[in-house]
PDB file of C-alpha atoms in Angstrom:
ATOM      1  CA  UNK Z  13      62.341 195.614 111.713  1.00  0.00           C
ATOM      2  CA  UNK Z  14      59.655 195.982 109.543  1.00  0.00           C
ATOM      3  CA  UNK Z  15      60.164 192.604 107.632  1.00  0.00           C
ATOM      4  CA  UNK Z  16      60.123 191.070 111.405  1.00  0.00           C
ATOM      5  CA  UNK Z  17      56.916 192.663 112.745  1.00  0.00           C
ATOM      6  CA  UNK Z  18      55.228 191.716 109.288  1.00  0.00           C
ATOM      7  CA  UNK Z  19      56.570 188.221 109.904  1.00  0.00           C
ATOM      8  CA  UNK Z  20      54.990 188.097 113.393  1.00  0.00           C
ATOM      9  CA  UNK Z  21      51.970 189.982 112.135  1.00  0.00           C
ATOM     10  CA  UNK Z  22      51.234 187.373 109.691  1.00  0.00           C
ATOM     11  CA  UNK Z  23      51.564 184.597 111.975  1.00  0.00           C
ATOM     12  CA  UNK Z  24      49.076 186.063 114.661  1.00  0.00           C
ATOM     13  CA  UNK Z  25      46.359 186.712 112.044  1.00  0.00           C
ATOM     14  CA  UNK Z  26      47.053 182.638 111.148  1.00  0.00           C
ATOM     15  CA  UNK Z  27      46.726 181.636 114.974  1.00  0.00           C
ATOM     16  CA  UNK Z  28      43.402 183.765 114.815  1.00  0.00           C
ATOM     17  CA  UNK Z  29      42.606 181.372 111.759  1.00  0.00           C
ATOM     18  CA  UNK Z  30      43.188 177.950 113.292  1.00  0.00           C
ATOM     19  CA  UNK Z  31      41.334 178.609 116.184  1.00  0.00           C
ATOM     20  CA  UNK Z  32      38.705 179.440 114.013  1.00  0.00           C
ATOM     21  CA  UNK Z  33      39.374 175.977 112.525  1.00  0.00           C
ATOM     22  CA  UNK Z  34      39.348 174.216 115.780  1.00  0.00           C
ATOM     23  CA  UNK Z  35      35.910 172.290 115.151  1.00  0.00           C
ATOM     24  CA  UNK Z  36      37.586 170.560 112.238  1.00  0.00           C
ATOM     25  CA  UNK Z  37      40.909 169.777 114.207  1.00  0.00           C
ATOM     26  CA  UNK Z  38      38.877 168.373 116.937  1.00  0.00           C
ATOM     27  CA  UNK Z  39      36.918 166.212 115.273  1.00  0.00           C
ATOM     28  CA  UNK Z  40      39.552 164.822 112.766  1.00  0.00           C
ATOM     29  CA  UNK Z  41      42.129 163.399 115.559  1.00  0.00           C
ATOM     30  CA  UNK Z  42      39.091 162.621 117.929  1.00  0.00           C
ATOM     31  CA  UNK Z  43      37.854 160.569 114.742  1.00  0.00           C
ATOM     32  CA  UNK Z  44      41.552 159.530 114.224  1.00  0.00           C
ATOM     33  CA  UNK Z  45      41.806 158.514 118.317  1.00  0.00           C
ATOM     34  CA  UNK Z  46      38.690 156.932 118.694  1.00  0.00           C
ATOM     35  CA  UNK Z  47      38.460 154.794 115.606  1.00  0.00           C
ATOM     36  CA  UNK Z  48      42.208 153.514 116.058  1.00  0.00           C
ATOM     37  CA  UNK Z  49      41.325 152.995 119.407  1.00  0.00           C
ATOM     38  CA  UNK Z  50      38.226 150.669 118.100  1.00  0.00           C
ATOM     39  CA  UNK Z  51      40.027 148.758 114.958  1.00  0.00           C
ATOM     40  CA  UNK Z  52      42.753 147.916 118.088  1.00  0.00           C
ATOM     41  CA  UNK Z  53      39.925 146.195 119.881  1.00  0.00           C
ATOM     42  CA  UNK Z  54      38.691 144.810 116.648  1.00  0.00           C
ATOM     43  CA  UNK Z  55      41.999 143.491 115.071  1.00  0.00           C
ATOM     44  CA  UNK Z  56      43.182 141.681 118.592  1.00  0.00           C
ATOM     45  CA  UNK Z  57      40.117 140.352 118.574  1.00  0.00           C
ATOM     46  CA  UNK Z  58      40.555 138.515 114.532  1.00  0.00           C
ATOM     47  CA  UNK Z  59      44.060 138.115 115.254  1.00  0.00           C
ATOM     48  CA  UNK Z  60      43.386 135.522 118.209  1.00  0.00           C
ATOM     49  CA  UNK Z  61      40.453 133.883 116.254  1.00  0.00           C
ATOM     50  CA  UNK Z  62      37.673 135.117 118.118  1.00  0.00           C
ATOM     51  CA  UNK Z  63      36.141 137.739 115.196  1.00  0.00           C
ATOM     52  CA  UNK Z  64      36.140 136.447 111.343  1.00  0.00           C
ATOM     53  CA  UNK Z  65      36.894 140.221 109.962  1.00  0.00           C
ATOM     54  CA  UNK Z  66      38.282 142.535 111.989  1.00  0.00           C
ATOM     55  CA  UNK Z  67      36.887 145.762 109.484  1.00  0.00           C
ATOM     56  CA  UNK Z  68      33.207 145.456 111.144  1.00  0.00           C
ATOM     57  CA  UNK Z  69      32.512 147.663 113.958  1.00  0.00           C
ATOM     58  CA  UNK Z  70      29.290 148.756 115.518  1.00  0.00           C
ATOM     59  CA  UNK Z  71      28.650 151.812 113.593  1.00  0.00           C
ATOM     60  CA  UNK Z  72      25.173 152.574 115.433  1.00  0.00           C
ATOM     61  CA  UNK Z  73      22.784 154.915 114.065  1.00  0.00           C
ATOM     62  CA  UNK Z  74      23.313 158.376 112.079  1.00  0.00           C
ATOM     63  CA  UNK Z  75      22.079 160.240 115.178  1.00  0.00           C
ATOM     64  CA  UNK Z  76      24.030 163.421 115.162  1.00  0.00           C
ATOM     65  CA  UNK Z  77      25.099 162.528 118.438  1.00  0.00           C
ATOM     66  CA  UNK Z  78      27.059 159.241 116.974  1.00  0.00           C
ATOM     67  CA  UNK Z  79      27.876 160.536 113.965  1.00  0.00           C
ATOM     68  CA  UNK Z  80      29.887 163.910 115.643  1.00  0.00           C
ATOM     69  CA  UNK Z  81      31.486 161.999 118.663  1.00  0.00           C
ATOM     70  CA  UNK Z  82      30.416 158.347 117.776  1.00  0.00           C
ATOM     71  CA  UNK Z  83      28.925 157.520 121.139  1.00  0.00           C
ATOM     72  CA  UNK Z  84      27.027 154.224 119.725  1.00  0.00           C
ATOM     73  CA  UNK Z  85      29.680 152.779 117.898  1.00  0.00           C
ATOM     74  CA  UNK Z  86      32.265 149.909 119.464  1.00  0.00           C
ATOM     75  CA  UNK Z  87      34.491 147.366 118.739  1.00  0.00           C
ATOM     76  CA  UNK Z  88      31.830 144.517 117.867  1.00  0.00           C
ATOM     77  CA  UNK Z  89      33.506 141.987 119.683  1.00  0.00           C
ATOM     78  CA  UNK Z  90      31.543 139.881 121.855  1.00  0.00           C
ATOM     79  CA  UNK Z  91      33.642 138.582 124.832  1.00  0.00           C
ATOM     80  CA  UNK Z  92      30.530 136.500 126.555  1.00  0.00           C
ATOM     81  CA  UNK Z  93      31.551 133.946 123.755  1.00  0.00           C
ATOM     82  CA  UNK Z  94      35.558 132.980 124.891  1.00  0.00           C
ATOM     83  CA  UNK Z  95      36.593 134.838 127.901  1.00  0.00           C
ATOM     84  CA  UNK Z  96      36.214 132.246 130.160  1.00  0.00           C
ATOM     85  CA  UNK Z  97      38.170 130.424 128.283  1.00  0.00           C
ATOM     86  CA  UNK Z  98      40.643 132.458 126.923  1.00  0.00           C
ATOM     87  CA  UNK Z  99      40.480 135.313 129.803  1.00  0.00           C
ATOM     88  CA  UNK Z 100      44.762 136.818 129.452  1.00  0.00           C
ATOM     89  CA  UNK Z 101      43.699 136.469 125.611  1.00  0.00           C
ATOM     90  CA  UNK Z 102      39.712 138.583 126.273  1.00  0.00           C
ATOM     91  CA  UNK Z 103      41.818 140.998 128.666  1.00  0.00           C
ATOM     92  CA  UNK Z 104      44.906 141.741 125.764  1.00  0.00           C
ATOM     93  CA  UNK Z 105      42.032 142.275 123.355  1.00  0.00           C
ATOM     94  CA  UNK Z 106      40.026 144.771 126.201  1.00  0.00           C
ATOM     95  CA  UNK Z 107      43.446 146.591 126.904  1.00  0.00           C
ATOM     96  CA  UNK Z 108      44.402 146.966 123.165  1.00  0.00           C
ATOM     97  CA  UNK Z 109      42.268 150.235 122.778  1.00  0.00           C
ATOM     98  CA  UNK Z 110      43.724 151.518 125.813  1.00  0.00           C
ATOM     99  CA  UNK Z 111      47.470 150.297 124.547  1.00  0.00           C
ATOM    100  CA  UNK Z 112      46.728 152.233 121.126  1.00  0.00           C
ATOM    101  CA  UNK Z 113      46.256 155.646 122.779  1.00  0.00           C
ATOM    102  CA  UNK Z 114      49.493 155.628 124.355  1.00  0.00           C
ATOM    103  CA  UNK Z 115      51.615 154.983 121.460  1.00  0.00           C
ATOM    104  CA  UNK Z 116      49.189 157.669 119.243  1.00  0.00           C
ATOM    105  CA  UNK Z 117      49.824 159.849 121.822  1.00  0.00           C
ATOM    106  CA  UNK Z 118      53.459 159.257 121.971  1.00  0.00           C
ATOM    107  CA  UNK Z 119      54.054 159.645 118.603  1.00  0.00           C
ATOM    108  CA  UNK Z 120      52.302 162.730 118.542  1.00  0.00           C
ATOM    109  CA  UNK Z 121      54.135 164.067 121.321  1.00  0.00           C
ATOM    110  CA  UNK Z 122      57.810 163.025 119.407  1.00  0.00           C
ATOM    111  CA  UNK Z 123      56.313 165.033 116.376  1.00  0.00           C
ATOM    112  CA  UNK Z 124      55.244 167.179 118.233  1.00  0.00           C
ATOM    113  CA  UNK Z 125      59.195 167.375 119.914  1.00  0.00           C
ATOM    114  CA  UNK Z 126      60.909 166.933 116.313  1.00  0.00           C
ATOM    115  CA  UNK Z 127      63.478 169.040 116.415  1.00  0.00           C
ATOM    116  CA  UNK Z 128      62.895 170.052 112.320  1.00  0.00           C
ATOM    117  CA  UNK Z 129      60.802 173.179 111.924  1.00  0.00           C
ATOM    118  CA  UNK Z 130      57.399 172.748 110.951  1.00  0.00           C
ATOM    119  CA  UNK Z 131      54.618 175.471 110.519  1.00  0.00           C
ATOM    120  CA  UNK Z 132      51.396 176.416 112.533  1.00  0.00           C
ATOM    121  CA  UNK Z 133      48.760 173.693 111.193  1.00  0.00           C
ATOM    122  CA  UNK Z 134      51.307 171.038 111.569  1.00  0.00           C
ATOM    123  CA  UNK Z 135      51.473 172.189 115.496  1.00  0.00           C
ATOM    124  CA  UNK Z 136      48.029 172.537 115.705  1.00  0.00           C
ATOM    125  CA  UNK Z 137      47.238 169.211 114.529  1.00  0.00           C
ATOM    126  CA  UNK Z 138      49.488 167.431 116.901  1.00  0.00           C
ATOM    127  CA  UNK Z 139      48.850 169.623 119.911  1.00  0.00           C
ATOM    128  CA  UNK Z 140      45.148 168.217 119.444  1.00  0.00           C
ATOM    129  CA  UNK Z 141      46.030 164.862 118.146  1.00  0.00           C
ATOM    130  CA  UNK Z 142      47.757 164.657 121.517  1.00  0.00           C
ATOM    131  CA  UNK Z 143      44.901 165.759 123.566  1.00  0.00           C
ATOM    132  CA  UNK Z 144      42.447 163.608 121.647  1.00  0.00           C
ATOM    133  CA  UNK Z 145      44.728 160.659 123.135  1.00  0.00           C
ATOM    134  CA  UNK Z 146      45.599 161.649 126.327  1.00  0.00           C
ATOM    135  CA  UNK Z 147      41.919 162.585 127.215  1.00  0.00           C
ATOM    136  CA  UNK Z 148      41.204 158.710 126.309  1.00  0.00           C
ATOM    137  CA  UNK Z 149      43.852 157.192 128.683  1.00  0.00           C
ATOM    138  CA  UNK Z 150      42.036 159.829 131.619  1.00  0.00           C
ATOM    139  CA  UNK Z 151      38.806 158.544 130.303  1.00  0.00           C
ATOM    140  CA  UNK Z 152      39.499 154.965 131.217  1.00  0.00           C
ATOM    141  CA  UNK Z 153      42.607 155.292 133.827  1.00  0.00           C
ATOM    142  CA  UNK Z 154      41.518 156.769 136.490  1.00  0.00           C
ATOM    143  CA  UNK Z 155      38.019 157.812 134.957  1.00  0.00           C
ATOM    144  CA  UNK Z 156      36.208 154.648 134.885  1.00  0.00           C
ATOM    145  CA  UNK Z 157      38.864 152.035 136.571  1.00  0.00           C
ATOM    146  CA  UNK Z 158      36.549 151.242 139.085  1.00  0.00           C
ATOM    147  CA  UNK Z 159      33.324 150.181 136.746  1.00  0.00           C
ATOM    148  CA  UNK Z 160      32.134 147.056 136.595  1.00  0.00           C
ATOM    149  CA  UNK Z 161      31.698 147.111 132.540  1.00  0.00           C
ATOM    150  CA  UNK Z 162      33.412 148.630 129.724  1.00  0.00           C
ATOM    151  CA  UNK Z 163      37.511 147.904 128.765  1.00  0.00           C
ATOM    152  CA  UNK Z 164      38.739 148.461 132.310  1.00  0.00           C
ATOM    153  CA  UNK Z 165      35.644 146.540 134.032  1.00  0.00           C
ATOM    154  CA  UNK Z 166      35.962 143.545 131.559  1.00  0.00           C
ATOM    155  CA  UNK Z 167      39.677 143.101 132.380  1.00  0.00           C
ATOM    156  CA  UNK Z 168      38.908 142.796 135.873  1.00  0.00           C
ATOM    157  CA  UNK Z 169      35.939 140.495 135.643  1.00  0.00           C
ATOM    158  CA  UNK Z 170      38.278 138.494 133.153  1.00  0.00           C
ATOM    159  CA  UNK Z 171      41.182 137.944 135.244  1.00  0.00           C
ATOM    160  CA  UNK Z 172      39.631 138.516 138.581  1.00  0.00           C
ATOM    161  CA  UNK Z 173      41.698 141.135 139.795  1.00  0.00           C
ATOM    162  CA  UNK Z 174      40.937 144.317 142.115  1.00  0.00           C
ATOM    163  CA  UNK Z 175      40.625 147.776 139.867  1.00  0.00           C
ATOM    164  CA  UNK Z 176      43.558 149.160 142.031  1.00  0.00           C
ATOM    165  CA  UNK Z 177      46.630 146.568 140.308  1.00  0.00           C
ATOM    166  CA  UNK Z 178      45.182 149.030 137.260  1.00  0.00           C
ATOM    167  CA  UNK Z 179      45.417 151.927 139.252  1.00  0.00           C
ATOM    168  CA  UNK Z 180      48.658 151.612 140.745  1.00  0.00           C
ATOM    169  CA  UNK Z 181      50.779 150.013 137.879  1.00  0.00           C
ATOM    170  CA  UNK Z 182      48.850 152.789 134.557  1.00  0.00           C
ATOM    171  CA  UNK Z 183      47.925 155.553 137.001  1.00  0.00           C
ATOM    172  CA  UNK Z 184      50.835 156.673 137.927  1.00  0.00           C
ATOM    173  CA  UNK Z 185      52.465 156.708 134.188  1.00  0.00           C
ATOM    174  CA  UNK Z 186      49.380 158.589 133.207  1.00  0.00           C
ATOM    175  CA  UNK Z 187      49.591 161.251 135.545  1.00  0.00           C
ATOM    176  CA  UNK Z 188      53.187 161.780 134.569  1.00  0.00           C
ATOM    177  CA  UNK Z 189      51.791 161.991 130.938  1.00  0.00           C
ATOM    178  CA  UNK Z 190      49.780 165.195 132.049  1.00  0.00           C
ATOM    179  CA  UNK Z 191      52.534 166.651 134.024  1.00  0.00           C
ATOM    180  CA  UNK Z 192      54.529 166.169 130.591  1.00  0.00           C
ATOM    181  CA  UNK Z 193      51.864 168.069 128.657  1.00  0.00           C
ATOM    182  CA  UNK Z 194      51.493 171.002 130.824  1.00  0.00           C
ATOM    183  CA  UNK Z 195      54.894 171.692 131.914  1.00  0.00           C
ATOM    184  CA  UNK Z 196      56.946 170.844 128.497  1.00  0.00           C
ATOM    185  CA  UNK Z 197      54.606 170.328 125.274  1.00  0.00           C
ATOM    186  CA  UNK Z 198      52.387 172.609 126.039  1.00  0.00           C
ATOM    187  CA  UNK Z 199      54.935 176.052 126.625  1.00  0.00           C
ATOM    188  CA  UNK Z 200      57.412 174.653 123.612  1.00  0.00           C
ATOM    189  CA  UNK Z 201      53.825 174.509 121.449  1.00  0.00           C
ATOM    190  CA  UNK Z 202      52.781 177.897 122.337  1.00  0.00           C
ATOM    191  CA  UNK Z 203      56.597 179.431 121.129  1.00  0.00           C
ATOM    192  CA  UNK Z 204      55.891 177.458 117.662  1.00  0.00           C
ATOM    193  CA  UNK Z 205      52.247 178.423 116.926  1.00  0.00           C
ATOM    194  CA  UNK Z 206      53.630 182.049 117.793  1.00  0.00           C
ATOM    195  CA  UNK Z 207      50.377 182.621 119.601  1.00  0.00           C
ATOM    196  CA  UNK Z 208      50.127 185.917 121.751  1.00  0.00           C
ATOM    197  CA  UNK Z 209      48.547 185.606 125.393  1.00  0.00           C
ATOM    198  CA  UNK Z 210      45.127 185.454 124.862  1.00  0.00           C
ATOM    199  CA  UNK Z 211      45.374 182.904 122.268  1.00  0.00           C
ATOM    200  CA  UNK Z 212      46.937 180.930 124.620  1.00  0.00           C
ATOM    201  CA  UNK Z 213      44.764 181.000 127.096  1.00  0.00           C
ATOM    202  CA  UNK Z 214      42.022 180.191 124.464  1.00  0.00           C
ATOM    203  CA  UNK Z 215      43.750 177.379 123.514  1.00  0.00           C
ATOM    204  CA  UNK Z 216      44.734 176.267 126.972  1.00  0.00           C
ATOM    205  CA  UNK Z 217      41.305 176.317 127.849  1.00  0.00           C
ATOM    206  CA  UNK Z 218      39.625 174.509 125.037  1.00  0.00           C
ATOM    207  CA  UNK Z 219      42.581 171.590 125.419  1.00  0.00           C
ATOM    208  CA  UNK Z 220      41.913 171.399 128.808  1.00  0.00           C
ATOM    209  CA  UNK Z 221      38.049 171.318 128.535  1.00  0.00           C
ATOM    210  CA  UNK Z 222      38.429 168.800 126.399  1.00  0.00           C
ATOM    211  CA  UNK Z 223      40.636 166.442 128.675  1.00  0.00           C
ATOM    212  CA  UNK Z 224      38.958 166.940 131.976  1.00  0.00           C
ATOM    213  CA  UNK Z 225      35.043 167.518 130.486  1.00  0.00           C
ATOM    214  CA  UNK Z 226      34.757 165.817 127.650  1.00  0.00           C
ATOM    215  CA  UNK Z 227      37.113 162.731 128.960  1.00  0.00           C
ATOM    216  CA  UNK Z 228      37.286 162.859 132.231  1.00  0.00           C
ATOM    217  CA  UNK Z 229      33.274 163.381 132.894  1.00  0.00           C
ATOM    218  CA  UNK Z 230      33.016 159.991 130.876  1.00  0.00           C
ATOM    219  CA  UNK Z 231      32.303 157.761 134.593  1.00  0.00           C
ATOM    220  CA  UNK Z 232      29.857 160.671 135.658  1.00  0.00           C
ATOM    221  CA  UNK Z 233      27.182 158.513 135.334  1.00  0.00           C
ATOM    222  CA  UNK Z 234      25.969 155.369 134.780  1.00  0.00           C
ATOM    223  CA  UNK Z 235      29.287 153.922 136.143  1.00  0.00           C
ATOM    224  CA  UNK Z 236      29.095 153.495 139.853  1.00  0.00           C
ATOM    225  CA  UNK Z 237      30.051 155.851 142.683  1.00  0.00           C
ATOM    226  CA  UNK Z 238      33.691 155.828 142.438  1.00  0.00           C
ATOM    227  CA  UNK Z 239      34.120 156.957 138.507  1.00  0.00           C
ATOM    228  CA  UNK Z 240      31.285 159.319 139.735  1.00  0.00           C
ATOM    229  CA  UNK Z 241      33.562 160.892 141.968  1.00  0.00           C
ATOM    230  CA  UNK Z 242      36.449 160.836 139.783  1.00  0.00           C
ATOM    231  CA  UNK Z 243      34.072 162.484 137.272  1.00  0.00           C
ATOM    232  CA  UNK Z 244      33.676 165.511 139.851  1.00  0.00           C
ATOM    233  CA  UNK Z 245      36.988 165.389 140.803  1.00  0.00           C
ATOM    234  CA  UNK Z 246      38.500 165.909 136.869  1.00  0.00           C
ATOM    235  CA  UNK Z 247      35.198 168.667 136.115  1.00  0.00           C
ATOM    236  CA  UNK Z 248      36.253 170.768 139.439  1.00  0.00           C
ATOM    237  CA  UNK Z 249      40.446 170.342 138.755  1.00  0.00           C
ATOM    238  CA  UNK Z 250      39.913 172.742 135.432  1.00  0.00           C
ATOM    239  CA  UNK Z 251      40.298 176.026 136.807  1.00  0.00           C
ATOM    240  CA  UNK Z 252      42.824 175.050 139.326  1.00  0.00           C
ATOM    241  CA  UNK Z 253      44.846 173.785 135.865  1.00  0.00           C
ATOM    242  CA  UNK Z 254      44.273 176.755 134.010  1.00  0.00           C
ATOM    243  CA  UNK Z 255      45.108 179.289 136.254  1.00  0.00           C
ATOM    244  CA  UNK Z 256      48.197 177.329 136.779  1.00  0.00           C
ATOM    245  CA  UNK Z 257      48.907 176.893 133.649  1.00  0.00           C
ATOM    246  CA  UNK Z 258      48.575 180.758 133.342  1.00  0.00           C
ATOM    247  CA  UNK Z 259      50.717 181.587 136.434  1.00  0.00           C
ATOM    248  CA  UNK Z 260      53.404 179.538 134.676  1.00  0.00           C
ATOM    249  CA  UNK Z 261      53.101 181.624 131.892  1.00  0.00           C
TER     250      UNK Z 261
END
């Protein structure tokens, strides 16, 4: 008895640790998320012939703004130069960011899944890796599906399509995504972090701050009225998703 409340002991003063730690988990798979996310963009782009080497991004400046969550850095492709004639080819290379998040996301959910034992950091790291790529499919699909620039606006003015063939056919696999985080990852992460109740509902809040504020307030402005709206819409859902989340257990 005393071996097992040690045990669980120990393991509750670690959970108290990682949070701690959070700042460095967040920005090491947001760094991991965003710059695959990029080099996707980047490498389409050299693989099709339309960038001579696919390592140069736009790095920006070393504002601390860009250099904590890289908000003036981008692929460095220039799509004025071919997508007319080469627009399937310019929309592939616009989508591959997009396409990148969903398979770092899925493989962090399957390690997340594995059925080997792992310990807290390793849990930790993928709960967050997870996030990191989730919150970038919201932040494009629906966030800023309706915008007339950035991935999702240059793959409609590319192939001349309305923003709702996006919606329809990635929205709806998207959402599922989140009900698959809430209802299955997120409970079967809790039981192997060993957290106690209110370390989940720190954690619960800060993942879910970060999807639907950081992400999904990415259209609030500068991006038209309708990612505006969806902006408001994701910003107002986070209560209603944590206290859900906490009625659930």
């Amino acid at each position: 008895m005393n071996s097992a409340y040690s045990s669980t002991n120990r393991k509750t003063n670690q959970a108290w640790v990682l949070i701690l730690l959070t700042p460095i988990f967040f920005y090491v798979t947001h760094a991991i998320a965003f710059f695959t996310h990029e080099y996707a963009h980047s490498f389409s782009a050299w693989v099709f012939g339309f960038k001579n080497n696919p390592l140069i991004l736009h790095f920006g400046d070393t504002s601390l703004g860009n250099v904590l969550f890289f908000i003036k850095m981008d692929e460095n492709v220039s799509f004025k130069l071919f997508y007319l004639a080469h627009p399937w080819e310019a929309s592939f290379i616009a989508f591959a960011g997009i396409i990148s998040n969903a398979i770092l996301f899925l493989i962090a959910i399957s390690a997340l899944l594995s059925k080997k034992s792992h310990g807290q950091i390793y849990y930790y790291f993928f709960i967050w890796f997870a996030t990191m790529n989730l919150g970038n499919l919201n932040d494009y699909i629906p966030g800023r599906t309706f915008s007339t620039y950035g991935d999702i606006g240059e793959i409609l003015t590319f192939l001349s399509i309305s923003p709702w063939w996006i919606m329809v056919l990635f929205g709806y696999p998207i959402c599922y995504c989140f009900w698959f985080f809430y209802s299955k990852v997120l409970p079967f992460v809790y039981k192997k972090l060993a957290f106690n109740d209110i370390q989940k509902v720190i954690l619960l809040i800060m993942l879910t701050f970060t999807l639907f504020f950081l992400f999904g307030a990415a259209g609030y402005s500068g991006y038209g009225p309708e990612s505006h709206l969806f902006a408001l819409l994701s910003m107002y859902s986070i209560p209603i998703f944590i206290v859900a989340q906490c009625e659930n257990g």
